[in-house]
Amino acid sequence: MDMLDVIGIGIGPFNLSLAALIEPTRLRALFLEKRETFYWHPGLALPNSRLQVSPLKDCVTLVDPTSSYSFLNYLAMHGRLYSFVNKRNASTSRREFSDYYQWVAQRLRTLRFGEEVVDIVPFKDGYRVNTSTTTYLARAVVIGVGVEPKIPVCASAFVGETVYHAADYLERSPPSTGEHVLVVGGGQSGAEIVEHLLTRSVGTRITWATSRTNLLAMDDNSFANEAYMPGYSHRFHALPLQQRRSIVEREKLTSDGVSTELCNRLYEMLYERDVAGSLSESFRLLSSVVVTNITSHDKRWRVDLSGIATQRGHRLSVDRIVLATGFQPRTPPFLQSLLGGARMEEGLPVLGPDYAVCFSQQMPGPVYLQNQSRLQHGLQSVNLSLVAYRNSLIINGLLERPFYVNTAERQVLEGYETRGKGVEPVVPRSAQHVAAIT
Ligand SMILES: Cc1cc2nc3c(=O)[nH]c(=O)nc-3n(C[C@H](O)[C@H](O)[C@H](O)COP(=O)(O)OP(=O)(O)OC[C@H]3O[C@@H](n4cnc5c(N)ncnc54)[C@H](O)[C@@H]3O)c2cc1C
């Protein structure tokens, strides 16, 4: 059996970017995905959904703008480069970006689909990666198994055709005329689903329940977005836990809010319904409430809600419940056992600045972990902003030399300040005012 340099487990955007950036290196790599083909949250690929970051935050561009796996090259290959520039809006739809990812996936030779990893066992020289059909060996592994739906406890026993998570929204039959649909969750997914229901489902009654006090818009201004720069992330990583926790809380809306355009579109739609005199019987928004109980009743669902501030109870009878209640890191049993000896912080493994897990005991090789370090690397760790940069760090770590000393690296290096005992806050010049604030 050949010993590979690295195996990536899971092929979502994060490990896809790693595979694209590894190609020009001499690393012998393999990436394993349980699905039969590449998908990016297919159940939420709604027609109006937009990518919430610049499409230049693709698999490669911010680290290697000359790579053929860039979004710009994808546009050129599909004959849309001029029309993309001409449309005067530099953003793209999630559907187009998903198509871009599929195009990257089709061109990479190191990806294997339809192979679910069931175990990772350390041995003397590296890791034995067992899938349902075979075993591979590698001296390092990069875990990119992504996120899974978060389902409220009171709903978990009822998940099926008419109670389901937002992640399955497009995979379920649409509501029929006269149905009363409860959408739970006031984040971007909940808002996208409500918009879809308002546009597509004629005669559907919608109740939208959120624990938030209002529809809170995403803070997407350029200063706020400095939090999604390499230097900021390095500096964040070096802070004490208490400070990191409070920054994540304070800056949550730079990632968890509803896009301003969508908030405004929804408001306009509701206004028009009001003008037409059909708002009150077709739509209701309940803010500052939590769902406390669900029971099945006469082929419908009886839902109890409680006001967060008032503790006042409220009961609804609905036909369908869509849970836009967020996602959480996926931690399959094999991962829990592999990470058993890791140093922990707030229930998650401690990662170094290069995303390698810090173990209390000697391990045969590095284990890198994607998408699980919100409290350690900041909010960028769960979004696409620094995906290429993060993977350049992983590649440099695997090669034990700086292969990717490029735009992002230089930007970080420029920001280094030497203070007594070595290199201290890593802040690119552009982010220094943010450093001053935090
Ligand atoms: C609906 C939605 C929209 C988003 N939109 C944006 C956005 O616009 N901008 C932004 O910056 N961020 C966005 N995000 C956040 C983030 O970018 C995505 O969650 C992204 O998909 C994370 O990529 P990933 O590779 O970590 O995980 P995932 O995309 O979840 O991929 C993980 C993969 O691992 C596979 N897998 C799991 N277990 C195994 C196993 N045992 N063996 C083999 N394969 C396995 C899964 O099948 C899956 O394909 C969005 C998130 C969601 C949910």
Short mmCIF file of C-alpha atoms and ligand atoms in Angstrom, two decimals:
data_model
loop_
_atom_site.label_atom_id
_atom_site.label_comp_id
_atom_site.label_asym_id
_atom_site.label_seq_id
_atom_site.Cartn_x
_atom_site.Cartn_y
_atom_site.Cartn_z
CA MET A 1 0.00 0.00 0.00
CA ASP A 2 1.40 3.41 -1.01
CA MET A 3 2.01 5.99 1.69
CA LEU A 4 0.51 9.34 0.67
CA ASP A 5 1.60 12.69 2.05
CA VAL A 6 -1.93 13.74 2.93
CA ILE A 7 -5.53 12.56 2.82
CA GLY A 8 -8.41 15.04 2.96
CA ILE A 9 -11.61 13.70 4.50
CA GLY A 10 -14.75 15.29 3.06
CA ILE A 11 -14.92 17.41 -0.09
CA GLY A 12 -16.79 20.61 0.61
CA PRO A 13 -15.46 24.02 -0.46
CA PHE A 14 -12.71 23.93 2.19
CA ASN A 15 -10.98 20.71 1.15
CA LEU A 16 -11.78 21.40 -2.52
CA SER A 17 -9.69 24.56 -2.25
CA LEU A 18 -6.94 22.56 -0.55
CA ALA A 19 -6.95 20.04 -3.42
CA ALA A 20 -6.73 22.85 -6.00
CA LEU A 21 -3.85 24.57 -4.19
CA ILE A 22 -1.99 21.30 -3.59
CA GLU A 23 -1.91 20.44 -7.30
CA PRO A 24 1.19 22.51 -8.19
CA THR A 25 3.14 21.10 -5.20
CA ARG A 26 4.78 17.69 -5.19
CA LEU A 27 2.61 16.48 -2.35
CA ARG A 28 0.93 13.15 -2.99
CA ALA A 29 -2.64 13.76 -1.95
CA LEU A 30 -6.04 12.09 -2.03
CA PHE A 31 -9.44 13.50 -1.05
CA LEU A 32 -12.37 11.27 -0.06
CA GLU A 33 -16.05 12.22 -0.16
CA LYS A 34 -19.02 10.08 0.83
CA ARG A 35 -21.40 11.67 -1.68
CA GLU A 36 -21.41 10.48 -5.28
CA THR A 37 -20.58 13.93 -6.65
CA PHE A 38 -19.78 17.45 -5.44
CA TYR A 39 -22.70 19.31 -3.85
CA TRP A 40 -22.77 22.60 -1.98
CA HIS A 41 -25.81 22.76 0.32
CA PRO A 42 -28.19 21.63 -2.48
CA GLY A 43 -31.31 21.83 -0.28
CA LEU A 44 -30.80 25.58 0.05
CA ALA A 45 -29.81 26.47 -3.51
CA LEU A 46 -32.75 28.85 -3.80
CA PRO A 47 -33.09 30.89 -7.01
CA ASN A 48 -32.52 34.24 -5.27
CA SER A 49 -29.75 33.17 -2.92
CA ARG A 50 -26.53 35.13 -3.29
CA LEU A 51 -22.98 34.30 -2.31
CA GLN A 52 -22.35 36.42 0.76
CA VAL A 53 -18.71 37.12 0.03
CA SER A 54 -16.81 38.31 -3.02
CA PRO A 55 -16.48 35.54 -5.65
CA LEU A 56 -12.76 36.31 -5.60
CA LYS A 57 -12.82 34.43 -2.30
CA ASP A 58 -12.89 31.31 -4.43
CA CYS A 59 -10.73 28.19 -4.03
CA VAL A 60 -7.46 29.84 -5.04
CA THR A 61 -7.40 33.51 -6.11
CA LEU A 62 -6.38 35.26 -2.88
CA VAL A 63 -3.37 32.97 -2.59
CA ASP A 64 -2.55 32.26 -6.22
CA PRO A 65 -4.28 34.63 -8.65
CA THR A 66 -2.58 32.81 -11.56
CA SER A 67 -4.20 29.44 -10.78
CA SER A 68 -6.41 27.96 -13.49
CA TYR A 69 -8.94 27.03 -10.77
CA SER A 70 -10.02 30.62 -10.23
CA PHE A 71 -13.58 31.89 -10.52
CA LEU A 72 -12.41 34.28 -13.26
CA ASN A 73 -11.06 31.37 -15.28
CA TYR A 74 -14.35 29.53 -14.74
CA LEU A 75 -16.20 32.56 -16.14
CA ALA A 76 -13.82 32.76 -19.09
CA MET A 77 -14.20 29.04 -19.85
CA HIS A 78 -17.96 29.41 -19.77
CA GLY A 79 -17.97 32.48 -22.03
CA ARG A 80 -19.33 34.78 -19.30
CA LEU A 81 -16.29 36.88 -18.37
CA TYR A 82 -17.37 39.99 -20.31
CA SER A 83 -21.02 39.75 -19.32
CA PHE A 84 -20.04 39.23 -15.65
CA VAL A 85 -18.00 42.44 -15.71
CA ASN A 86 -20.68 44.21 -17.69
CA LYS A 87 -23.49 43.45 -15.24
CA ARG A 88 -21.98 46.01 -12.83
CA ASN A 89 -22.58 43.88 -9.82
CA ALA A 90 -19.52 42.01 -8.69
CA SER A 91 -21.51 39.49 -6.65
CA THR A 92 -22.77 36.12 -7.78
CA SER A 93 -25.56 33.68 -6.98
CA ARG A 94 -24.97 30.62 -4.78
CA ARG A 95 -26.14 28.55 -7.75
CA GLU A 96 -23.41 29.94 -10.00
CA PHE A 97 -20.79 29.51 -7.29
CA SER A 98 -21.89 25.95 -6.72
CA ASP A 99 -21.51 25.34 -10.45
CA TYR A 100 -18.02 26.88 -10.25
CA TYR A 101 -17.14 24.43 -7.43
CA GLN A 102 -18.43 21.52 -9.50
CA TRP A 103 -16.29 22.66 -12.42
CA VAL A 104 -13.20 22.71 -10.16
CA ALA A 105 -14.10 19.28 -8.76
CA GLN A 106 -14.45 17.79 -12.25
CA ARG A 107 -10.95 18.93 -13.20
CA LEU A 108 -9.04 17.69 -10.17
CA ARG A 109 -7.62 14.18 -10.34
CA THR A 110 -7.06 13.68 -6.62
CA LEU A 111 -10.73 13.54 -5.62
CA ARG A 112 -12.60 10.31 -4.97
CA PHE A 113 -16.38 10.40 -4.54
CA GLY A 114 -18.65 7.72 -3.11
CA GLU A 115 -16.11 6.76 -0.39
CA GLU A 116 -17.19 7.34 3.17
CA VAL A 117 -14.43 7.45 5.74
CA VAL A 118 -15.40 5.28 8.70
CA ASP A 119 -12.20 5.29 10.74
CA ILE A 120 -8.80 6.95 11.04
CA VAL A 121 -6.27 4.93 13.00
CA PRO A 122 -2.83 6.28 13.94
CA PHE A 123 0.09 3.89 13.39
CA LYS A 124 3.88 4.25 13.57
CA ASP A 125 4.41 6.32 10.41
CA GLY A 126 1.09 8.03 9.90
CA TYR A 127 -2.65 7.28 9.65
CA ARG A 128 -4.66 4.36 8.30
CA VAL A 129 -7.79 5.86 6.73
CA ASN A 130 -10.51 3.23 6.39
CA THR A 131 -13.44 3.79 4.06
CA SER A 132 -16.41 1.48 3.61
CA THR A 133 -14.47 -0.37 0.87
CA THR A 134 -10.73 0.09 1.32
CA THR A 135 -7.80 1.41 3.42
CA TYR A 136 -5.39 4.24 2.55
CA LEU A 137 -2.24 5.36 4.32
CA ALA A 138 -1.01 8.91 4.77
CA ARG A 139 1.44 10.77 6.94
CA ALA A 140 -1.09 13.57 7.57
CA VAL A 141 -4.86 14.05 7.45
CA VAL A 142 -7.01 17.14 6.88
CA ILE A 143 -10.51 16.81 8.30
CA GLY A 144 -13.05 18.72 6.22
CA VAL A 145 -16.30 16.96 7.12
CA GLY A 146 -18.13 20.27 7.48
CA VAL A 147 -21.34 21.01 9.28
CA GLU A 148 -24.63 19.26 9.97
CA PRO A 149 -28.12 20.63 10.70
CA LYS A 150 -28.83 21.73 14.26
CA ILE A 151 -32.30 20.45 15.23
CA PRO A 152 -34.02 21.69 18.41
CA VAL A 153 -34.52 18.84 20.88
CA CYS A 154 -38.31 19.30 20.94
CA ALA A 155 -38.46 18.73 17.15
CA SER A 156 -36.04 15.84 16.74
CA ALA A 157 -38.62 13.06 17.23
CA PHE A 158 -40.82 14.45 14.44
CA VAL A 159 -38.33 15.05 11.61
CA GLY A 160 -39.81 13.77 8.35
CA GLU A 161 -41.90 14.95 5.39
CA THR A 162 -43.56 17.90 7.16
CA VAL A 163 -41.03 18.75 9.89
CA TYR A 164 -37.55 19.27 8.49
CA HIS A 165 -34.40 21.33 8.63
CA ALA A 166 -33.80 24.17 6.17
CA ALA A 167 -30.93 22.09 4.71
CA ASP A 168 -33.61 19.79 3.23
CA TYR A 169 -35.98 22.53 2.12
CA LEU A 170 -35.72 22.00 -1.66
CA GLU A 171 -35.71 18.23 -1.24
CA ARG A 172 -39.22 18.18 0.28
CA SER A 173 -42.48 18.62 -1.61
CA PRO A 174 -43.58 22.29 -1.69
CA PRO A 175 -46.50 23.30 0.57
CA SER A 176 -49.92 23.14 -1.03
CA THR A 177 -52.55 25.90 -1.12
CA GLY A 178 -54.01 26.69 2.28
CA GLU A 179 -51.19 25.10 4.28
CA HIS A 180 -49.98 26.92 7.36
CA VAL A 181 -46.16 26.84 7.42
CA LEU A 182 -44.09 27.74 10.47
CA VAL A 183 -40.53 28.84 9.69
CA VAL A 184 -38.33 28.81 12.80
CA GLY A 185 -35.16 30.94 12.71
CA GLY A 186 -34.41 34.54 11.81
CA GLY A 187 -31.03 34.15 10.12
CA GLN A 188 -30.16 34.20 6.43
CA SER A 189 -31.57 30.71 5.68
CA GLY A 190 -34.87 31.46 7.44
CA ALA A 191 -35.17 34.75 5.56
CA GLU A 192 -34.40 33.09 2.20
CA ILE A 193 -37.03 30.43 2.83
CA VAL A 194 -39.66 32.99 3.83
CA GLU A 195 -38.93 34.94 0.65
CA HIS A 196 -39.24 31.76 -1.40
CA LEU A 197 -42.57 30.89 0.25
CA LEU A 198 -43.90 34.41 -0.26
CA THR A 199 -42.96 34.31 -3.95
CA ARG A 200 -43.79 30.73 -4.90
CA SER A 201 -46.50 29.36 -2.66
CA VAL A 202 -49.86 30.82 -3.52
CA GLY A 203 -52.36 30.75 -0.66
CA THR A 204 -49.85 29.56 1.95
CA ARG A 205 -50.08 31.01 5.45
CA ILE A 206 -46.67 31.75 6.90
CA THR A 207 -45.70 32.25 10.52
CA TRP A 208 -42.08 33.18 11.00
CA ALA A 209 -40.75 32.75 14.52
CA THR A 210 -37.37 33.96 15.67
CA SER A 211 -35.59 34.29 18.99
CA ARG A 212 -33.98 37.49 17.68
CA THR A 213 -35.54 40.78 18.62
CA ASN A 214 -35.92 41.79 14.98
CA LEU A 215 -34.53 40.85 11.60
CA LEU A 216 -30.92 41.75 12.25
CA ALA A 217 -29.03 42.77 9.12
CA MET A 218 -25.56 41.56 8.29
CA ASP A 219 -22.86 44.09 9.05
CA ASP A 220 -21.06 44.05 5.73
CA ASN A 221 -19.26 47.37 5.66
CA SER A 222 -15.62 47.48 4.61
CA PHE A 223 -14.32 48.21 8.10
CA ALA A 224 -16.29 45.30 9.59
CA ASN A 225 -14.88 43.06 6.87
CA GLU A 226 -11.34 43.70 8.08
CA ALA A 227 -12.15 40.85 10.47
CA TYR A 228 -11.89 38.56 7.46
CA MET A 229 -8.27 39.32 6.68
CA PRO A 230 -5.28 37.03 7.36
CA GLY A 231 -3.54 39.40 9.77
CA TYR A 232 -6.67 39.92 11.84
CA SER A 233 -7.12 36.19 12.18
CA HIS A 234 -3.53 35.67 13.37
CA ARG A 235 -3.89 38.41 15.91
CA PHE A 236 -7.22 37.03 17.11
CA HIS A 237 -5.65 33.59 17.57
CA ALA A 238 -3.05 34.99 19.95
CA LEU A 239 -5.62 36.61 22.29
CA PRO A 240 -6.79 35.09 25.61
CA LEU A 241 -10.01 33.05 25.44
CA GLN A 242 -12.15 35.60 27.26
CA GLN A 243 -11.28 38.32 24.76
CA ARG A 244 -11.80 36.01 21.78
CA ARG A 245 -15.21 35.03 23.13
CA SER A 246 -16.31 38.62 23.52
CA ILE A 247 -15.02 39.63 20.04
CA VAL A 248 -16.90 36.74 18.39
CA GLU A 249 -20.07 37.77 20.21
CA ARG A 250 -19.61 41.44 19.35
CA GLU A 251 -18.84 40.79 15.67
CA LYS A 252 -21.41 38.03 15.17
CA LEU A 253 -23.50 40.07 12.77
CA THR A 254 -20.62 40.36 10.31
CA SER A 255 -21.41 36.73 9.53
CA ASP A 256 -24.76 35.70 11.07
CA GLY A 257 -27.08 38.51 10.00
CA VAL A 258 -29.52 38.64 7.11
CA SER A 259 -28.22 40.48 4.03
CA THR A 260 -29.54 44.05 3.87
CA GLU A 261 -30.88 43.56 0.32
CA LEU A 262 -32.92 40.56 1.46
CA CYS A 263 -34.26 42.41 4.53
CA ASN A 264 -35.38 45.24 2.27
CA ARG A 265 -36.86 42.92 -0.38
CA LEU A 266 -38.88 41.10 2.28
CA TYR A 267 -40.13 44.34 3.79
CA GLU A 268 -41.25 45.56 0.36
CA MET A 269 -43.07 42.28 -0.36
CA LEU A 270 -44.90 42.47 2.96
CA TYR A 271 -45.77 46.10 2.36
CA GLU A 272 -47.31 45.22 -1.01
CA ARG A 273 -49.36 42.46 0.64
CA ASP A 274 -50.56 45.03 3.15
CA VAL A 275 -51.56 47.37 0.32
CA ALA A 276 -53.47 44.49 -1.29
CA GLY A 277 -55.21 43.84 2.05
CA SER A 278 -53.94 40.23 2.32
CA LEU A 279 -51.12 40.60 4.84
CA SER A 280 -52.87 39.86 8.12
CA GLU A 281 -54.35 36.52 7.03
CA SER A 282 -51.25 35.31 5.19
CA PHE A 283 -48.21 36.34 7.21
CA ARG A 284 -47.08 36.83 10.78
CA LEU A 285 -43.64 37.53 12.26
CA LEU A 286 -43.12 36.53 15.89
CA SER A 287 -39.86 37.89 17.28
CA SER A 288 -38.20 37.20 20.66
CA VAL A 289 -39.80 33.79 20.99
CA VAL A 290 -38.54 30.23 21.33
CA VAL A 291 -40.29 26.99 20.41
CA THR A 292 -40.67 24.99 23.61
CA ASN A 293 -42.78 22.01 22.57
CA ILE A 294 -44.23 20.25 19.53
CA THR A 295 -46.97 17.64 19.54
CA SER A 296 -48.76 15.87 16.75
CA HIS A 297 -52.48 16.59 16.67
CA ASP A 298 -55.03 15.52 14.07
CA LYS A 299 -52.47 15.27 11.22
CA ARG A 300 -51.21 18.74 12.10
CA TRP A 301 -48.57 20.08 14.49
CA ARG A 302 -49.36 21.87 17.71
CA VAL A 303 -46.46 24.17 18.55
CA ASP A 304 -45.88 25.93 21.88
CA LEU A 305 -43.80 29.08 21.88
CA SER A 306 -42.62 31.20 24.77
CA GLY A 307 -41.72 34.90 24.77
CA ILE A 308 -38.09 35.29 25.79
CA ALA A 309 -38.59 38.50 27.75
CA THR A 310 -42.25 38.07 28.74
CA GLN A 311 -42.34 34.26 29.30
CA ARG A 312 -45.84 34.50 27.79
CA GLY A 313 -46.97 31.27 26.14
CA HIS A 314 -48.36 31.13 22.63
CA ARG A 315 -49.84 28.14 20.79
CA LEU A 316 -50.01 27.57 17.03
CA SER A 317 -51.52 24.86 14.90
CA VAL A 318 -49.56 24.36 11.68
CA ASP A 319 -49.24 21.88 8.81
CA ARG A 320 -45.53 22.12 8.28
CA ILE A 321 -42.45 23.23 10.24
CA VAL A 322 -39.21 24.35 8.58
CA LEU A 323 -36.33 24.55 11.04
CA ALA A 324 -33.89 27.24 9.93
CA THR A 325 -32.09 26.69 13.20
CA GLY A 326 -28.50 26.71 12.02
CA PHE A 327 -25.67 24.25 11.66
CA GLN A 328 -23.08 22.74 13.98
CA PRO A 329 -19.68 21.11 13.39
CA ARG A 330 -20.02 17.47 12.30
CA THR A 331 -18.17 15.17 14.72
CA PRO A 332 -18.53 11.53 13.63
CA PRO A 333 -17.39 8.85 16.15
CA PHE A 334 -14.09 8.24 14.31
CA LEU A 335 -13.23 11.92 14.72
CA GLN A 336 -14.02 11.89 18.42
CA SER A 337 -11.72 8.93 18.89
CA LEU A 338 -8.89 10.40 16.73
CA LEU A 339 -9.10 13.66 18.66
CA GLY A 340 -9.35 11.92 22.05
CA GLY A 341 -5.84 13.09 23.02
CA ALA A 342 -6.23 16.65 21.77
CA ARG A 343 -5.99 19.63 24.08
CA MET A 344 -9.50 21.04 24.42
CA GLU A 345 -11.02 24.50 24.79
CA GLU A 346 -14.77 25.00 25.23
CA GLY A 347 -15.42 21.44 24.03
CA LEU A 348 -13.42 21.83 20.81
CA PRO A 349 -9.84 20.79 20.01
CA VAL A 350 -7.19 23.48 20.33
CA LEU A 351 -5.66 24.31 16.93
CA GLY A 352 -2.38 26.05 16.18
CA PRO A 353 -2.23 29.14 13.94
CA ASP A 354 -1.79 26.73 10.98
CA TYR A 355 -5.00 24.80 11.86
CA ALA A 356 -3.07 21.72 13.11
CA VAL A 357 -4.63 20.04 16.15
CA CYS A 358 -2.53 20.41 19.33
CA PHE A 359 -2.27 17.00 21.01
CA SER A 360 -1.15 16.31 24.56
CA GLN A 361 0.75 13.23 23.38
CA GLN A 362 3.07 12.53 20.45
CA MET A 363 1.17 11.74 17.22
CA PRO A 364 2.60 10.09 14.08
CA GLY A 365 1.83 13.12 11.91
CA PRO A 366 -0.21 16.31 11.75
CA VAL A 367 -4.01 16.35 11.86
CA TYR A 368 -5.52 19.53 10.42
CA LEU A 369 -9.08 20.54 11.16
CA GLN A 370 -11.23 22.78 8.93
CA ASN A 371 -14.38 24.69 9.92
CA GLN A 372 -14.29 24.10 13.68
CA SER A 373 -12.33 26.99 15.15
CA ARG A 374 -14.66 29.97 15.39
CA LEU A 375 -13.42 30.69 18.90
CA GLN A 376 -9.77 30.20 17.97
CA HIS A 377 -9.33 31.78 14.54
CA GLY A 378 -12.41 34.00 14.58
CA LEU A 379 -15.59 34.08 12.52
CA GLN A 380 -13.68 33.66 9.27
CA SER A 381 -12.93 30.05 10.15
CA VAL A 382 -16.48 28.97 9.28
CA ASN A 383 -16.92 31.07 6.17
CA LEU A 384 -15.30 31.22 2.76
CA SER A 385 -13.29 34.41 3.24
CA LEU A 386 -9.93 32.92 4.12
CA VAL A 387 -10.37 29.44 2.68
CA ALA A 388 -7.45 29.78 0.23
CA TYR A 389 -5.23 31.48 2.79
CA ARG A 390 -5.94 28.82 5.43
CA ASN A 391 -5.09 26.09 2.94
CA SER A 392 -1.85 27.83 1.99
CA LEU A 393 -0.85 27.59 5.67
CA ILE A 394 -1.73 23.89 5.74
CA ILE A 395 0.30 23.27 2.57
CA ASN A 396 3.30 25.17 3.92
CA GLY A 397 3.00 23.07 7.09
CA LEU A 398 2.87 19.80 5.13
CA LEU A 399 5.89 20.81 3.06
CA GLU A 400 7.67 22.27 6.09
CA ARG A 401 8.63 25.28 3.96
CA PRO A 402 6.77 28.35 2.68
CA PHE A 403 5.59 27.19 -0.75
CA TYR A 404 2.88 29.83 -0.82
CA VAL A 405 4.63 33.05 0.12
CA ASN A 406 2.29 35.12 -1.91
CA THR A 407 -0.02 38.09 -1.69
CA ALA A 408 -1.63 37.04 1.58
CA GLU A 409 1.61 35.92 3.20
CA ARG A 410 3.39 39.13 2.24
CA GLN A 411 0.51 41.11 3.63
CA VAL A 412 0.86 39.30 6.93
CA LEU A 413 4.63 39.55 6.97
CA GLU A 414 4.48 43.27 6.33
CA GLY A 415 2.37 43.60 9.42
CA TYR A 416 4.77 41.82 11.73
CA GLU A 417 6.03 43.88 14.59
CA THR A 418 8.99 42.62 16.55
CA ARG A 419 8.53 43.30 20.21
CA GLY A 420 11.13 41.87 22.53
CA LYS A 421 10.49 38.16 22.55
CA GLY A 422 9.92 37.61 18.88
CA VAL A 423 7.05 38.22 16.57
CA GLU A 424 3.94 39.68 18.09
CA PRO A 425 0.59 40.83 16.70
CA VAL A 426 0.42 40.08 13.02
CA VAL A 427 -1.57 42.93 11.62
CA PRO A 428 -1.52 43.95 7.98
CA ARG A 429 -1.17 47.69 7.54
CA SER A 430 -4.74 47.95 6.31
CA ALA A 431 -6.03 46.40 9.53
CA GLN A 432 -4.10 48.45 12.02
CA HIS A 433 -7.02 50.65 12.93
CA VAL A 434 -9.00 47.51 13.76
CA ALA A 435 -6.16 46.35 15.95
CA ALA A 436 -6.37 49.61 17.78
CA ILE A 437 -10.10 49.14 18.36
CA THR A 438 -9.87 45.58 19.67
C1 LIG B 1 -26.75 27.34 3.13
C2 LIG B 1 -25.38 27.88 3.43
C3 LIG B 1 -24.91 28.95 2.69
C4 LIG B 1 -23.65 29.46 2.95
N1 LIG B 1 -23.24 30.52 2.23
C5 LIG B 1 -22.04 31.07 2.50
C6 LIG B 1 -21.62 32.22 1.78
O1 LIG B 1 -22.33 32.74 0.93
N2 LIG B 1 -20.40 32.74 2.08
C7 LIG B 1 -19.60 32.19 3.04
O2 LIG B 1 -18.50 32.68 3.27
N3 LIG B 1 -19.98 31.08 3.74
C8 LIG B 1 -21.17 30.53 3.50
N4 LIG B 1 -21.58 29.43 4.21
C9 LIG B 1 -20.67 28.87 5.27
C10 LIG B 1 -19.59 27.89 4.69
O3 LIG B 1 -18.91 28.49 3.65
C11 LIG B 1 -20.20 26.59 4.22
O4 LIG B 1 -20.80 25.92 5.29
C12 LIG B 1 -19.21 25.62 3.55
O5 LIG B 1 -19.95 24.64 2.87
C13 LIG B 1 -18.25 24.96 4.50
O6 LIG B 1 -17.43 24.09 3.76
P1 LIG B 1 -16.84 22.73 4.33
O7 LIG B 1 -15.94 22.18 3.28
O8 LIG B 1 -16.27 22.93 5.67
O9 LIG B 1 -18.10 21.78 4.63
P2 LIG B 1 -19.29 21.17 3.80
O10 LIG B 1 -19.69 22.02 2.67
O11 LIG B 1 -20.33 20.82 4.82
O12 LIG B 1 -18.68 19.81 3.19
C14 LIG B 1 -18.26 18.73 3.98
C15 LIG B 1 -18.28 17.48 3.12
O13 LIG B 1 -17.76 16.38 3.88
C16 LIG B 1 -18.47 15.22 3.53
N5 LIG B 1 -18.31 14.21 4.58
C17 LIG B 1 -18.81 14.27 5.84
N6 LIG B 1 -18.44 13.17 6.52
C18 LIG B 1 -17.70 12.41 5.68
C19 LIG B 1 -17.05 11.16 5.81
N7 LIG B 1 -17.08 10.45 6.96
N8 LIG B 1 -16.38 10.65 4.74
C20 LIG B 1 -16.34 11.35 3.58
N9 LIG B 1 -16.95 12.53 3.40
C21 LIG B 1 -17.62 13.07 4.44
C22 LIG B 1 -19.90 15.72 3.37
O14 LIG B 1 -20.67 14.84 2.58
C23 LIG B 1 -19.67 17.08 2.68
O15 LIG B 1 -19.74 16.99 1.28
C24 LIG B 1 -22.83 28.89 3.98
C25 LIG B 1 -23.32 27.83 4.73
C26 LIG B 1 -24.59 27.33 4.47
C27 LIG B 1 -25.09 26.22 5.31
#
